[in-house]
């Protein structure tokens, strides 16, 4: 068994879609980034790669490469998980926490868990997504950005 931890943060800006865990969330701002800037899937991808000692998302999908501009982070997660499977691991479970003041995303969490489960070829019960505020503190509390933390357990096949 191996454990991996991932963290990511992106700034909220106007003129971008807000994509969290592969789900488009209606909001007046979106996250700034080279890809679709899905902070949730970036943290999860880092956790999965880290658990298998494969580095991080930037090592495999650098933001300096044009082919990743605007790419869906679901595709990056799927590619990263394929690398992990090649090393003989499978997902035990993933626990994800999204840190944001707004928008409120409680109603989107089941769809987020389903999207992640599809990408990782696992049961929804292996995926936990939750959200919390930071009580107005820091950049997430001021609504300047969104952060996400993820931890995964990989099991040997």
GROMACS .gro file of N, CA and C in nm:
model
  471
    1UNK      N    1   0.085  -0.118   0.000
    1UNK     CA    2   0.000   0.000   0.000
    1UNK      C    3   0.089   0.124   0.000
    2UNK      N    4   0.040   0.225  -0.069
    2UNK     CA    5   0.111   0.353  -0.076
    2UNK      C    6   0.009   0.465  -0.057
    3UNK      N    7   0.053   0.573   0.008
    3UNK     CA    8  -0.032   0.689   0.032
    3UNK      C    9   0.028   0.809  -0.039
    4UNK      N   10  -0.057   0.891  -0.100
    4UNK     CA   11  -0.011   1.013  -0.167
    4UNK      C   12  -0.096   1.131  -0.127
    5UNK      N   13  -0.031   1.248  -0.122
    5UNK     CA   14  -0.096   1.373  -0.085
    5UNK      C   15  -0.080   1.473  -0.198
    6UNK      N   16  -0.187   1.542  -0.232
    6UNK     CA   17  -0.180   1.645  -0.335
    6UNK      C   18  -0.246   1.773  -0.288
    7UNK      N   19  -0.194   1.884  -0.338
    7UNK     CA   20  -0.247   2.018  -0.307
    7UNK      C   21  -0.236   2.102  -0.431
    8UNK      N   22  -0.337   2.184  -0.457
    8UNK     CA   23  -0.330   2.278  -0.568
    8UNK      C   24  -0.415   2.400  -0.537
    9UNK      N   25  -0.385   2.509  -0.604
    9UNK     CA   26  -0.456   2.635  -0.587
    9UNK      C   27  -0.455   2.709  -0.720
   10UNK      N   28  -0.567   2.774  -0.750
   10UNK     CA   29  -0.576   2.859  -0.869
   10UNK      C   30  -0.654   2.985  -0.834
   11UNK      N   31  -0.619   3.091  -0.902
   11UNK     CA   32  -0.685   3.221  -0.885
   11UNK      C   33  -0.817   3.224  -0.962
   12UNK      N   34  -0.919   3.285  -0.902
   12UNK     CA   35  -1.047   3.308  -0.969
   12UNK      C   36  -1.039   3.435  -1.054
   13UNK      N   37  -1.085   3.425  -1.179
   13UNK     CA   38  -1.084   3.538  -1.271
   13UNK      C   39  -1.213   3.539  -1.353
   14UNK      N   40  -1.245   3.654  -1.408
   14UNK     CA   41  -1.361   3.663  -1.497
   14UNK      C   42  -1.322   3.608  -1.634
   15UNK      N   43  -1.423   3.561  -1.708
   15UNK     CA   44  -1.402   3.516  -1.843
   15UNK      C   45  -1.358   3.371  -1.857
   16UNK      N   46  -1.363   3.295  -1.750
   16UNK     CA   47  -1.329   3.153  -1.755
   16UNK      C   48  -1.442   3.072  -1.694
   17UNK      N   49  -1.460   2.948  -1.743
   17UNK     CA   50  -1.556   2.857  -1.682
   17UNK      C   51  -1.498   2.804  -1.552
   18UNK      N   52  -1.586   2.778  -1.456
   18UNK     CA   53  -1.545   2.717  -1.330
   18UNK      C   54  -1.569   2.568  -1.341
   19UNK      N   55  -1.459   2.493  -1.345
   19UNK     CA   56  -1.464   2.347  -1.354
   19UNK      C   57  -1.404   2.292  -1.226
   20UNK      N   58  -1.481   2.213  -1.151
   20UNK     CA   59  -1.433   2.150  -1.029
   20UNK      C   60  -1.465   2.001  -1.036
   21UNK      N   61  -1.362   1.919  -1.024
   21UNK     CA   62  -1.376   1.773  -1.030
   21UNK      C   63  -1.448   1.729  -1.157
   22UNK      N   64  -1.417   1.798  -1.267
   22UNK     CA   65  -1.475   1.763  -1.397
   22UNK      C   66  -1.615   1.813  -1.420
   23UNK      N   67  -1.670   1.891  -1.328
   23UNK     CA   68  -1.808   1.940  -1.337
   23UNK      C   69  -1.807   2.092  -1.355
   24UNK      N   70  -1.880   2.138  -1.455
   24UNK     CA   71  -1.892   2.283  -1.478
   24UNK      C   72  -1.993   2.340  -1.378
   25UNK      N   73  -1.947   2.437  -1.299
   25UNK     CA   74  -2.028   2.498  -1.194
   25UNK      C   75  -2.068   2.638  -1.239
   26UNK      N   76  -2.196   2.671  -1.237
   26UNK     CA   77  -2.237   2.807  -1.275
   26UNK      C   78  -2.183   2.909  -1.175
   27UNK      N   79  -2.104   3.004  -1.225
   27UNK     CA   80  -2.046   3.108  -1.139
   27UNK      C   81  -1.992   3.218  -1.230
   28UNK      N   82  -1.982   3.337  -1.177
   28UNK     CA   83  -1.938   3.450  -1.259
   28UNK      C   84  -1.788   3.451  -1.285
   29UNK      N   85  -1.713   3.366  -1.216
   29UNK     CA   86  -1.569   3.356  -1.236
   29UNK      C   87  -1.529   3.211  -1.254
   30UNK      N   88  -1.411   3.194  -1.311
   30UNK     CA   89  -1.353   3.061  -1.326
   30UNK      C   90  -1.209   3.064  -1.281
   31UNK      N   91  -1.143   2.950  -1.287
   31UNK     CA   92  -1.006   2.940  -1.240
   31UNK      C   93  -0.907   2.962  -1.353
   32UNK      N   94  -0.802   3.038  -1.324
   32UNK     CA   95  -0.699   3.072  -1.421
   32UNK      C   96  -0.595   2.961  -1.425
   33UNK      N   97  -0.562   2.917  -1.546
   33UNK     CA   98  -0.459   2.815  -1.560
   33UNK      C   99  -0.438   2.780  -1.706
   34UNK      N  100  -0.332   2.704  -1.732
   34UNK     CA  101  -0.298   2.664  -1.868
   34UNK      C  102  -0.399   2.564  -1.923
   35UNK      N  103  -0.439   2.469  -1.839
   35UNK     CA  104  -0.540   2.370  -1.878
   35UNK      C  105  -0.677   2.429  -1.844
   36UNK      N  106  -0.773   2.344  -1.810
   36UNK     CA  107  -0.902   2.395  -1.764
   36UNK      C  108  -0.895   2.444  -1.619
   37UNK      N  109  -0.777   2.428  -1.557
   37UNK     CA  110  -0.749   2.478  -1.421
   37UNK      C  111  -0.835   2.413  -1.313
   38UNK      N  112  -0.870   2.288  -1.334
   38UNK     CA  113  -0.952   2.215  -1.236
   38UNK      C  114  -0.867   2.182  -1.114
   39UNK      N  115  -0.873   2.270  -1.016
   39UNK     CA  116  -0.790   2.259  -0.896
   39UNK      C  117  -0.811   2.126  -0.823
   40UNK      N  118  -0.930   2.073  -0.827
   40UNK     CA  119  -0.961   1.947  -0.759
   40UNK      C  120  -0.888   1.831  -0.825
   41UNK      N  121  -0.899   1.822  -0.955
   41UNK     CA  122  -0.835   1.711  -1.025
   41UNK      C  123  -0.684   1.726  -1.029
   42UNK      N  124  -0.634   1.849  -1.025
   42UNK     CA  125  -0.489   1.868  -1.019
   42UNK      C  126  -0.434   1.815  -0.886
   43UNK      N  127  -0.502   1.846  -0.776
   43UNK     CA  128  -0.459   1.795  -0.646
   43UNK      C  129  -0.467   1.643  -0.643
   44UNK      N  130  -0.575   1.588  -0.697
   44UNK     CA  131  -0.593   1.442  -0.700
   44UNK      C  132  -0.487   1.375  -0.787
   45UNK      N  133  -0.458   1.433  -0.901
   45UNK     CA  134  -0.356   1.379  -0.990
   45UNK      C  135  -0.220   1.378  -0.921
   46UNK      N  136  -0.186   1.486  -0.852
   46UNK     CA  137  -0.061   1.491  -0.777
   46UNK      C  138  -0.056   1.385  -0.668
   47UNK      N  139  -0.168   1.363  -0.599
   47UNK     CA  140  -0.173   1.263  -0.494
   47UNK      C  141  -0.150   1.123  -0.551
   48UNK      N  142  -0.212   1.094  -0.663
   48UNK     CA  143  -0.199   0.963  -0.727
   48UNK      C  144  -0.057   0.941  -0.776
   49UNK      N  145  -0.003   1.040  -0.845
   49UNK     CA  146   0.135   1.028  -0.894
   49UNK      C  147   0.233   1.016  -0.778
   50UNK      N  148   0.212   1.097  -0.675
   50UNK     CA  149   0.302   1.094  -0.560
   50UNK      C  150   0.302   0.961  -0.487
   51UNK      N  151   0.186   0.901  -0.474
   51UNK     CA  152   0.177   0.772  -0.406
   51UNK      C  153   0.258   0.665  -0.478
   52UNK      N  154   0.269   0.678  -0.609
   52UNK     CA  155   0.344   0.581  -0.688
   52UNK      C  156   0.488   0.627  -0.712
   53UNK      N  157   0.529   0.736  -0.647
   53UNK     CA  158   0.663   0.793  -0.663
   53UNK      C  159   0.694   0.829  -0.808
   54UNK      N  160   0.593   0.889  -0.873
   54UNK     CA  161   0.608   0.928  -1.014
   54UNK      C  162   0.615   1.080  -1.033
   55UNK      N  163   0.643   1.153  -0.926
   55UNK     CA  164   0.656   1.297  -0.940
   55UNK      C  165   0.523   1.367  -0.929
   56UNK      N  166   0.508   1.476  -1.006
   56UNK     CA  167   0.385   1.555  -0.998
   56UNK      C  168   0.329   1.584  -1.136
   57UNK      N  169   0.217   1.652  -1.137
   57UNK     CA  170   0.144   1.681  -1.261
   57UNK      C  171   0.229   1.763  -1.358
   58UNK      N  172   0.307   1.858  -1.306
   58UNK     CA  173   0.392   1.941  -1.392
   58UNK      C  174   0.501   1.864  -1.462
   59UNK      N  175   0.547   1.759  -1.400
   59UNK     CA  176   0.651   1.675  -1.461
   59UNK      C  177   0.597   1.600  -1.582
   60UNK      N  178   0.474   1.554  -1.573
   60UNK     CA  179   0.416   1.474  -1.681
   60UNK      C  180   0.338   1.557  -1.783
   61UNK      N  181   0.281   1.669  -1.739
   61UNK     CA  182   0.197   1.752  -1.826
   61UNK      C  183   0.235   1.899  -1.808
   62UNK      N  184   0.354   1.939  -1.851
   62UNK     CA  185   0.402   2.075  -1.823
   62UNK      C  186   0.315   2.183  -1.888
   63UNK      N  187   0.300   2.294  -1.815
   63UNK     CA  188   0.219   2.405  -1.867
   63UNK      C  189   0.295   2.486  -1.972
   64UNK      N  190   0.413   2.442  -2.007
   64UNK     CA  191   0.489   2.506  -2.115
   64UNK      C  192   0.460   2.440  -2.250
   65UNK      N  193   0.385   2.331  -2.248
   65UNK     CA  194   0.355   2.260  -2.373
   65UNK      C  195   0.217   2.301  -2.424
   66UNK      N  196   0.215   2.344  -2.547
   66UNK     CA  197   0.092   2.393  -2.611
   66UNK      C  198  -0.017   2.285  -2.616
   67UNK      N  199   0.024   2.159  -2.628
   67UNK     CA  200  -0.077   2.052  -2.640
   67UNK      C  201  -0.165   2.039  -2.516
   68UNK      N  202  -0.121   2.095  -2.403
   68UNK     CA  203  -0.201   2.088  -2.281
   68UNK      C  204  -0.282   2.214  -2.256
   69UNK      N  205  -0.272   2.311  -2.344
   69UNK     CA  206  -0.347   2.435  -2.328
   69UNK      C  207  -0.497   2.407  -2.340
   70UNK      N  208  -0.570   2.440  -2.235
   70UNK     CA  209  -0.715   2.422  -2.235
   70UNK      C  210  -0.762   2.278  -2.219
   71UNK      N  211  -0.671   2.184  -2.199
   71UNK     CA  212  -0.708   2.042  -2.192
   71UNK      C  213  -0.794   2.015  -2.068
   72UNK      N  214  -0.881   1.919  -2.081
   72UNK     CA  215  -0.962   1.875  -1.968
   72UNK      C  216  -0.873   1.804  -1.867
   73UNK      N  217  -0.884   1.843  -1.742
   73UNK     CA  218  -0.807   1.778  -1.636
   73UNK      C  219  -0.852   1.635  -1.612
   74UNK      N  220  -0.972   1.600  -1.657
   74UNK     CA  221  -1.017   1.460  -1.650
   74UNK      C  222  -0.922   1.374  -1.734
   75UNK      N  223  -0.884   1.423  -1.852
   75UNK     CA  224  -0.792   1.348  -1.938
   75UNK      C  225  -0.655   1.334  -1.872
   76UNK      N  226  -0.609   1.440  -1.806
   76UNK     CA  227  -0.479   1.433  -1.738
   76UNK      C  228  -0.484   1.331  -1.624
   77UNK      N  229  -0.594   1.330  -1.549
   77UNK     CA  230  -0.611   1.233  -1.441
   77UNK      C  231  -0.610   1.091  -1.495
   78UNK      N  232  -0.682   1.068  -1.604
   78UNK     CA  233  -0.686   0.934  -1.664
   78UNK      C  234  -0.548   0.890  -1.709
   79UNK      N  235  -0.472   0.980  -1.772
   79UNK     CA  236  -0.336   0.947  -1.817
   79UNK      C  237  -0.244   0.917  -1.698
   80UNK      N  238  -0.255   0.997  -1.593
   80UNK     CA  239  -0.173   0.975  -1.474
   80UNK      C  240  -0.208   0.841  -1.409
   81UNK      N  241  -0.337   0.811  -1.402
   81UNK     CA  242  -0.377   0.685  -1.340
   81UNK      C  243  -0.329   0.565  -1.423
   82UNK      N  244  -0.325   0.578  -1.554
   82UNK     CA  245  -0.273   0.471  -1.639
   82UNK      C  246  -0.125   0.445  -1.607
   83UNK      N  247  -0.049   0.551  -1.581
   83UNK     CA  248   0.092   0.535  -1.543
   83UNK      C  249   0.104   0.459  -1.410
   84UNK      N  250   0.016   0.493  -1.317
   84UNK     CA  251   0.016   0.428  -1.185
   84UNK      C  252  -0.021   0.280  -1.199
   85UNK      N  253  -0.118   0.251  -1.284
   85UNK     CA  254  -0.158   0.112  -1.305
   85UNK      C  255  -0.044   0.032  -1.369
   86UNK      N  256   0.033   0.096  -1.457
   86UNK     CA  257   0.147   0.029  -1.519
   86UNK      C  258   0.250  -0.013  -1.415
   87UNK      N  259   0.257   0.060  -1.305
   87UNK     CA  260   0.349   0.025  -1.196
   87UNK      C  261   0.289  -0.080  -1.101
   88UNK      N  262   0.169  -0.128  -1.133
   88UNK     CA  263   0.109  -0.236  -1.055
   88UNK      C  264   0.020  -0.193  -0.941
   89UNK      N  265  -0.027  -0.067  -0.944
   89UNK     CA  266  -0.113  -0.016  -0.837
   89UNK      C  267  -0.256   0.004  -0.886
   90UNK      N  268  -0.348  -0.003  -0.791
   90UNK     CA  269  -0.487   0.031  -0.817
   90UNK      C  270  -0.536   0.119  -0.702
   91UNK      N  271  -0.638   0.197  -0.726
   91UNK     CA  272  -0.687   0.288  -0.624
   91UNK      C  273  -0.761   0.214  -0.513
   92UNK      N  274  -0.723   0.242  -0.390
   92UNK     CA  275  -0.800   0.195  -0.275
   92UNK      C  276  -0.912   0.293  -0.247
   93UNK      N  277  -0.874   0.419  -0.221
   93UNK     CA  278  -0.973   0.525  -0.204
   93UNK      C  279  -0.906   0.661  -0.220
   94UNK      N  280  -0.989   0.763  -0.238
   94UNK     CA  281  -0.942   0.901  -0.248
   94UNK      C  282  -1.033   0.988  -0.164
   95UNK      N  283  -0.972   1.078  -0.089
   95UNK     CA  284  -1.044   1.173  -0.005
   95UNK      C  285  -0.999   1.313  -0.045
   96UNK      N  286  -1.094   1.398  -0.079
   96UNK     CA  287  -1.065   1.530  -0.136
   96UNK      C  288  -1.140   1.637  -0.059
   97UNK      N  289  -1.072   1.747  -0.031
   97UNK     CA  290  -1.134   1.861   0.036
   97UNK      C  291  -1.112   1.986  -0.050
   98UNK      N  292  -1.221   2.054  -0.083
   98UNK     CA  293  -1.215   2.177  -0.162
   98UNK      C  294  -1.233   2.294  -0.066
   99UNK      N  295  -1.143   2.392  -0.075
   99UNK     CA  296  -1.147   2.509   0.013
   99UNK      C  297  -1.191   2.630  -0.068
  100UNK      N  298  -1.311   2.681  -0.037
  100UNK     CA  299  -1.366   2.796  -0.109
  100UNK      C  300  -1.478   2.859  -0.027
  101UNK      N  301  -1.496   2.988  -0.046
  101UNK     CA  302  -1.607   3.058   0.019
  101UNK      C  303  -1.733   3.047  -0.066
  102UNK      N  304  -1.716   3.066  -0.195
  102UNK     CA  305  -1.827   3.059  -0.288
  102UNK      C  306  -1.773   3.024  -0.425
  103UNK      N  307  -1.853   2.967  -0.508
  103UNK     CA  308  -1.994   2.938  -0.490
  103UNK      C  309  -2.014   2.818  -0.396
  104UNK      N  310  -2.135   2.803  -0.350
  104UNK     CA  311  -2.170   2.686  -0.270
  104UNK      C  312  -2.183   2.567  -0.366
  105UNK      N  313  -2.117   2.458  -0.334
  105UNK     CA  314  -2.110   2.346  -0.430
  105UNK      C  315  -2.169   2.216  -0.377
  106UNK      N  316  -2.231   2.220  -0.262
  106UNK     CA  317  -2.285   2.099  -0.201
  106UNK      C  318  -2.367   2.015  -0.298
  107UNK      N  319  -2.451   2.077  -0.378
  107UNK     CA  320  -2.539   2.003  -0.468
  107UNK      C  321  -2.466   1.939  -0.586
  108UNK      N  322  -2.341   1.978  -0.610
  108UNK     CA  323  -2.263   1.925  -0.721
  108UNK      C  324  -2.171   1.810  -0.680
  109UNK      N  325  -2.158   1.787  -0.551
  109UNK     CA  326  -2.063   1.687  -0.503
  109UNK      C  327  -2.094   1.546  -0.553
  110UNK      N  328  -2.218   1.500  -0.555
  110UNK     CA  329  -2.242   1.365  -0.610
  110UNK      C  330  -2.195   1.352  -0.755
  111UNK      N  331  -2.218   1.454  -0.836
  111UNK     CA  332  -2.174   1.451  -0.976
  111UNK      C  333  -2.021   1.451  -0.984
  112UNK      N  334  -1.956   1.526  -0.895
  112UNK     CA  335  -1.810   1.527  -0.891
  112UNK      C  336  -1.756   1.389  -0.858
  113UNK      N  337  -1.814   1.325  -0.758
  113UNK     CA  338  -1.769   1.191  -0.720
  113UNK      C  339  -1.789   1.092  -0.833
  114UNK      N  340  -1.900   1.102  -0.903
  114UNK     CA  341  -1.926   1.014  -1.018
  114UNK      C  342  -1.823   1.036  -1.129
  115UNK      N  343  -1.791   1.161  -1.157
  115UNK     CA  344  -1.693   1.193  -1.262
  115UNK      C  345  -1.557   1.135  -1.228
  116UNK      N  346  -1.515   1.151  -1.104
  116UNK     CA  347  -1.385   1.099  -1.062
  116UNK      C  348  -1.386   0.946  -1.067
  117UNK      N  349  -1.492   0.884  -1.019
  117UNK     CA  350  -1.501   0.738  -1.020
  117UNK      C  351  -1.493   0.684  -1.163
  118UNK      N  352  -1.559   0.750  -1.258
  118UNK     CA  353  -1.551   0.708  -1.398
  118UNK      C  354  -1.407   0.717  -1.449
  119UNK      N  355  -1.340   0.828  -1.419
  119UNK     CA  356  -1.204   0.849  -1.467
  119UNK      C  357  -1.106   0.747  -1.409
  120UNK      N  358  -1.132   0.703  -1.286
  120UNK     CA  359  -1.042   0.610  -1.218
  120UNK      C  360  -1.091   0.466  -1.221
  121UNK      N  361  -1.198   0.441  -1.295
  121UNK     CA  362  -1.252   0.305  -1.311
  121UNK      C  363  -1.274   0.237  -1.176
  122UNK      N  364  -1.345   0.309  -1.089
  122UNK     CA  365  -1.370   0.255  -0.956
  122UNK      C  366  -1.514   0.283  -0.915
  123UNK      N  367  -1.551   0.237  -0.799
  123UNK     CA  368  -1.684   0.262  -0.745
  123UNK      C  369  -1.690   0.402  -0.684
  124UNK      N  370  -1.807   0.464  -0.689
  124UNK     CA  371  -1.822   0.596  -0.629
  124UNK      C  372  -1.790   0.593  -0.479
  125UNK      N  373  -1.816   0.482  -0.415
  125UNK     CA  374  -1.788   0.469  -0.272
  125UNK      C  375  -1.640   0.477  -0.237
  126UNK      N  376  -1.553   0.470  -0.336
  126UNK     CA  377  -1.409   0.483  -0.313
  126UNK      C  378  -1.365   0.630  -0.318
  127UNK      N  379  -1.457   0.718  -0.352
  127UNK     CA  380  -1.427   0.859  -0.371
  127UNK      C  381  -1.507   0.943  -0.272
  128UNK      N  382  -1.439   1.031  -0.200
  128UNK     CA  383  -1.506   1.124  -0.109
  128UNK      C  384  -1.466   1.266  -0.144
  129UNK      N  385  -1.564   1.348  -0.173
  129UNK     CA  386  -1.541   1.491  -0.200
  129UNK      C  387  -1.620   1.570  -0.098
  130UNK      N  388  -1.554   1.667  -0.038
  130UNK     CA  389  -1.622   1.756   0.055
  130UNK      C  390  -1.568   1.896   0.035
  131UNK      N  391  -1.641   1.994   0.086
  131UNK     CA  392  -1.600   2.134   0.071
  131UNK      C  393  -1.610   2.203   0.206
  132UNK      N  394  -1.525   2.302   0.223
  132UNK     CA  395  -1.528   2.381   0.346
  132UNK      C  396  -1.488   2.524   0.314
  133UNK      N  397  -1.528   2.614   0.399
  133UNK     CA  398  -1.483   2.753   0.386
  133UNK      C  399  -1.363   2.772   0.477
  134UNK      N  400  -1.300   2.887   0.463
  134UNK     CA  401  -1.192   2.921   0.556
  134UNK      C  402  -1.230   3.044   0.637
  135UNK      N  403  -1.363   3.055   0.659
  135UNK     CA  404  -1.418   3.157   0.749
  135UNK      C  405  -1.369   3.298   0.716
  136UNK      N  406  -1.357   3.327   0.586
  136UNK     CA  407  -1.317   3.461   0.544
  136UNK      C  408  -1.168   3.489   0.554
  137UNK      N  409  -1.088   3.390   0.591
  137UNK     CA  410  -0.945   3.409   0.609
  137UNK      C  411  -0.867   3.372   0.483
  138UNK      N  412  -0.759   3.443   0.456
  138UNK     CA  413  -0.670   3.410   0.346
  138UNK      C  414  -0.731   3.435   0.209
  139UNK      N  415  -0.656   3.395   0.104
  139UNK     CA  416  -0.701   3.421  -0.033
  139UNK      C  417  -0.829   3.347  -0.067
  140UNK      N  418  -0.849   3.226  -0.015
  140UNK     CA  419  -0.974   3.156  -0.043
  140UNK      C  420  -1.089   3.221   0.032
  141UNK      N  421  -1.063   3.264   0.153
  141UNK     CA  422  -1.166   3.331   0.233
  141UNK      C  423  -1.210   3.463   0.174
  142UNK      N  424  -1.118   3.530   0.106
  142UNK     CA  425  -1.152   3.657   0.041
  142UNK      C  426  -1.213   3.635  -0.097
  143UNK      N  427  -1.224   3.511  -0.141
  143UNK     CA  428  -1.283   3.481  -0.271
  143UNK      C  429  -1.189   3.507  -0.387
  144UNK      N  430  -1.059   3.510  -0.362
  144UNK     CA  431  -0.961   3.535  -0.468
  144UNK      C  432  -0.922   3.408  -0.543
  145UNK      N  433  -0.944   3.293  -0.481
  145UNK     CA  434  -0.906   3.168  -0.543
  145UNK      C  435  -0.971   3.050  -0.474
  146UNK      N  436  -0.940   2.933  -0.526
  146UNK     CA  437  -0.990   2.808  -0.472
  146UNK      C  438  -0.871   2.714  -0.456
  147UNK      N  439  -0.869   2.640  -0.347
  147UNK     CA  440  -0.764   2.542  -0.322
  147UNK      C  441  -0.829   2.404  -0.303
  148UNK      N  442  -0.749   2.302  -0.320
  148UNK     CA  443  -0.797   2.165  -0.298
  148UNK      C  444  -0.683   2.081  -0.243
  149UNK      N  445  -0.720   1.988  -0.155
  149UNK     CA  446  -0.627   1.890  -0.098
  149UNK      C  447  -0.683   1.752  -0.127
  150UNK      N  448  -0.594   1.659  -0.158
  150UNK     CA  449  -0.638   1.523  -0.186
  150UNK      C  450  -0.539   1.425  -0.124
  151UNK      N  451  -0.592   1.317  -0.074
  151UNK     CA  452  -0.509   1.207  -0.025
  151UNK      C  453  -0.564   1.079  -0.084
  152UNK      N  454  -0.474   0.992  -0.127
  152UNK     CA  455  -0.517   0.866  -0.188
  152UNK      C  456  -0.441   0.750  -0.125
  153UNK      N  457  -0.505   0.637  -0.131
  153UNK     CA  458  -0.443   0.510  -0.094
  153UNK      C  459  -0.437   0.426  -0.221
  154UNK      N  460  -0.316   0.385  -0.256
  154UNK     CA  461  -0.298   0.293  -0.368
  154UNK      C  462  -0.267   0.156  -0.311
  155UNK      N  463  -0.321   0.053  -0.374
  155UNK     CA  464  -0.296  -0.084  -0.332
  155UNK      C  465  -0.223  -0.157  -0.443
  156UNK      N  466  -0.137  -0.252  -0.405
  156UNK     CA  467  -0.071  -0.336  -0.503
  156UNK      C  468  -0.174  -0.432  -0.561
  157UNK      N  469  -0.167  -0.452  -0.691
  157UNK     CA  470  -0.258  -0.547  -0.755
  157UNK      C  471  -0.217  -0.688  -0.730
   0.00000   0.00000   0.00000
